[in-house]
XYZ file of C-alpha atoms in Angstrom:
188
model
C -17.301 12.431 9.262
C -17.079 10.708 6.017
C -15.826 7.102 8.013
C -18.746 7.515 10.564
C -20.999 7.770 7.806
C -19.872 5.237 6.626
C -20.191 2.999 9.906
C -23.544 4.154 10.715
C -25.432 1.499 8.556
C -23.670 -1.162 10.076
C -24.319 -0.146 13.311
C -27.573 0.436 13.230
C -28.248 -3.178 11.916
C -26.420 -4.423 14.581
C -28.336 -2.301 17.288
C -31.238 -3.376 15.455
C -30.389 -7.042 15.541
C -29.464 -6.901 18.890
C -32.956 -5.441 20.122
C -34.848 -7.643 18.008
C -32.578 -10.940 20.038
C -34.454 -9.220 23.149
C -31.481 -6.906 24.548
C -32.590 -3.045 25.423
C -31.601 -0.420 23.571
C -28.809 0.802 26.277
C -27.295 -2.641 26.255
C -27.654 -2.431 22.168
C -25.633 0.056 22.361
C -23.148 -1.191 24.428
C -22.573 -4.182 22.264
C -22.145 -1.413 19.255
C -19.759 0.108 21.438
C -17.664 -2.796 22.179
C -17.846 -4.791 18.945
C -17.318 -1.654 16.397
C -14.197 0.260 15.352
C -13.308 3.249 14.621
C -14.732 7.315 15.536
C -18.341 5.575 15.673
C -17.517 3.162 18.342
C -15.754 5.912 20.403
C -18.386 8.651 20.423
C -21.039 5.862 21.114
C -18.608 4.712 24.213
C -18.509 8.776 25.383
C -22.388 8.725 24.825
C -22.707 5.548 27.476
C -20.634 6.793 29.779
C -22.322 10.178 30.079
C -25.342 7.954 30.409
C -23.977 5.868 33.163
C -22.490 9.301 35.160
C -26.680 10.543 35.255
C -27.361 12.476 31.966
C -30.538 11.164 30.291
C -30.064 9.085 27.250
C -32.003 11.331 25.288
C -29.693 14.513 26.170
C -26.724 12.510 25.350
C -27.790 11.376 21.835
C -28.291 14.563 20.975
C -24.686 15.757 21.928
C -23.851 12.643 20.118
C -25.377 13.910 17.022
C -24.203 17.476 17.721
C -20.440 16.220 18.203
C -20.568 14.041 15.160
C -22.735 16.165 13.040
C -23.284 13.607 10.118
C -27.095 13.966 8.966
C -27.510 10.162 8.904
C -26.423 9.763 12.780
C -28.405 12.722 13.022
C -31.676 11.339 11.785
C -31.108 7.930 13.736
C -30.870 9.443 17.045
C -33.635 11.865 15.973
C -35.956 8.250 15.195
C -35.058 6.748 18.484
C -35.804 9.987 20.432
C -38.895 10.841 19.015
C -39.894 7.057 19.351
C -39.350 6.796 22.734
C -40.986 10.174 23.644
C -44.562 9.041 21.624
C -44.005 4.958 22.864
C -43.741 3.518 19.368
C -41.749 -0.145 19.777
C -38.291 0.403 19.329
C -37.714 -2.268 17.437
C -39.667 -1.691 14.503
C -38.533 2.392 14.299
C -34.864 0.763 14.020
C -35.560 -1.901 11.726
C -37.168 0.963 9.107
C -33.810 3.304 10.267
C -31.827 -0.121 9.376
C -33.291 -0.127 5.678
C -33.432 3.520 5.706
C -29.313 3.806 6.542
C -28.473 1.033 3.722
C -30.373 2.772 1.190
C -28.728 6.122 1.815
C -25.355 4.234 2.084
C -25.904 2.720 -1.018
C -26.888 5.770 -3.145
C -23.746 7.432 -2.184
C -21.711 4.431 -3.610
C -23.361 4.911 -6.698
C -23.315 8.581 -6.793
C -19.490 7.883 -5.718
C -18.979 5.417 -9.054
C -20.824 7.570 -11.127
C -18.162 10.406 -10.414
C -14.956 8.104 -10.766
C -14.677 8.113 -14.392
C -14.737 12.221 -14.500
C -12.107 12.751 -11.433
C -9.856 9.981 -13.920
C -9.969 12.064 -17.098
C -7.626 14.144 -15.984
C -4.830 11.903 -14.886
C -5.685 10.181 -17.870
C -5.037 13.025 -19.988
C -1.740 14.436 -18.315
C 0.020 11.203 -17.689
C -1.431 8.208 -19.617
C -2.234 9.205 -23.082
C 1.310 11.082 -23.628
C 3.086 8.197 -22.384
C 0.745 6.078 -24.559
C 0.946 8.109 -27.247
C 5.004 8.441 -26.850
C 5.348 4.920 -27.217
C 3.005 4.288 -30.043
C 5.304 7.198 -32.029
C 8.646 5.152 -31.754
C 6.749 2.459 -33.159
C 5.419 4.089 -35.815
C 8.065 6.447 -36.645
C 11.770 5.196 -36.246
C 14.348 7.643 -34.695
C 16.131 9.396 -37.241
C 13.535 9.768 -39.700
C 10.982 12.508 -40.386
C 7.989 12.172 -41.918
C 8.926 13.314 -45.402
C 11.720 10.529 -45.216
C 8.363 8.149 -44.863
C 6.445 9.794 -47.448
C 9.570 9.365 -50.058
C 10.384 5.781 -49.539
C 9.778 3.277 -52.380
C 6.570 1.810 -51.497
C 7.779 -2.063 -50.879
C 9.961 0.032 -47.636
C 6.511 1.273 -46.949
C 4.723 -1.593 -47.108
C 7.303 -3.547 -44.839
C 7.246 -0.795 -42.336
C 3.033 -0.634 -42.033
C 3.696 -4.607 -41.780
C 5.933 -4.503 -38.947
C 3.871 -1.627 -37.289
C 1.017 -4.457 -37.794
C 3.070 -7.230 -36.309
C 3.735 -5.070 -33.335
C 0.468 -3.774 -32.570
C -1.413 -7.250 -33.142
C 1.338 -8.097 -29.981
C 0.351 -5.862 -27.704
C -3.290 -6.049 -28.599
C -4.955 -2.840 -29.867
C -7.306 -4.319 -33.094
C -8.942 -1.013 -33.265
C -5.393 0.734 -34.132
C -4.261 -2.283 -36.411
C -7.640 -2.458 -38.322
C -6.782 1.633 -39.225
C -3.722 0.336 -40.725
C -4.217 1.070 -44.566
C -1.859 -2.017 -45.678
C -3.289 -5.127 -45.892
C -2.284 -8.018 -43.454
C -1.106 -10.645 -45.888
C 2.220 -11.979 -44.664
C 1.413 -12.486 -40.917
């Protein structure tokens, strides 16, 4: 459903385009049919050919719709039926179905971007930080020493440690980090 959604709005531009160049709506259609890829394309050729056996066009876009069941196929189908049945031009219902289709379509890419950064916290959290965090910690503290080892050093072993910790950070690039640094960057 989710890749006929998706190919919805470019069909119904191109059905639209092709009315408006003067074809009918059944050869419209067809050109969809034949041009288009994908689950679209191959319920629209099962539509025709139901068409072409006797069915009315009208019974077959609604099985369409019903076989598909994506609400924006739905409501395009529901357009062209209704204006067919009350003699509204065709071409004008699809044009406003066109806009109507790229609109929705675009919405859901946004609504779609706006939830990216939430489903990527978590990855994030699991699998980037610790390994980011892991590597900033051999940096910072070499093997074989604890803390308290830190702590106890003369301060000039200090001081040359926080200065290589700067020296490696301004490397790889993190200026927030290095500017939390409380030794002052006077050697580099």
């Amino acid at each position: 459903p989710e890749s006929v959604a998706y190919g919805v709005s470019g069909a119904g531009d191109l059905i639209t385009t092709c009315v408006e160049a003067g074809l009918g709506l059944d050869a419209a259609l067809q050109r969809v049919a034949e041009k288009g890829e994908g689950p679209l394309s191959t319920e629209l050729q099962r539509m025709l050919r139901d068409v072409a056996m006797g069915k009315l066009r009208r019974e077959a876009m609604q099985e369409l719709s019903e076989r598909v069941g994506v609400d924006e196929l739905t409501n395009f189908i529901n357009s062209i039926i209704q204006a067919e049945q009350l003699g509204v031009g065709i071409a004008q219902v699809l044009r406003v179905q066109s806009e109507q289709l790229r609109t929705q379509r675009r919405q859901r890419a946004e609504r779609q971007a706006h939830e990216a950064p939430i489903k990527m916290l978590f990855p994030l959290v699991l699998f980037v930080f610790p390994a980011f965090l892991s590597v900033m910690t051999f940096w910072i503290i070499p093997p074989g020493r604890d803390t308290k080892m830190i702590s106890a050093m003369a301060p000039q072993k200090r001081t040359h440690m926080a200065q290589n910790i700067r020296k490696v950070l301004k490397r790889i690039g993190f200026p927030a980090i290095r500017s939390m640094c409380c030794v002052s960057d006077s050697t580099d």
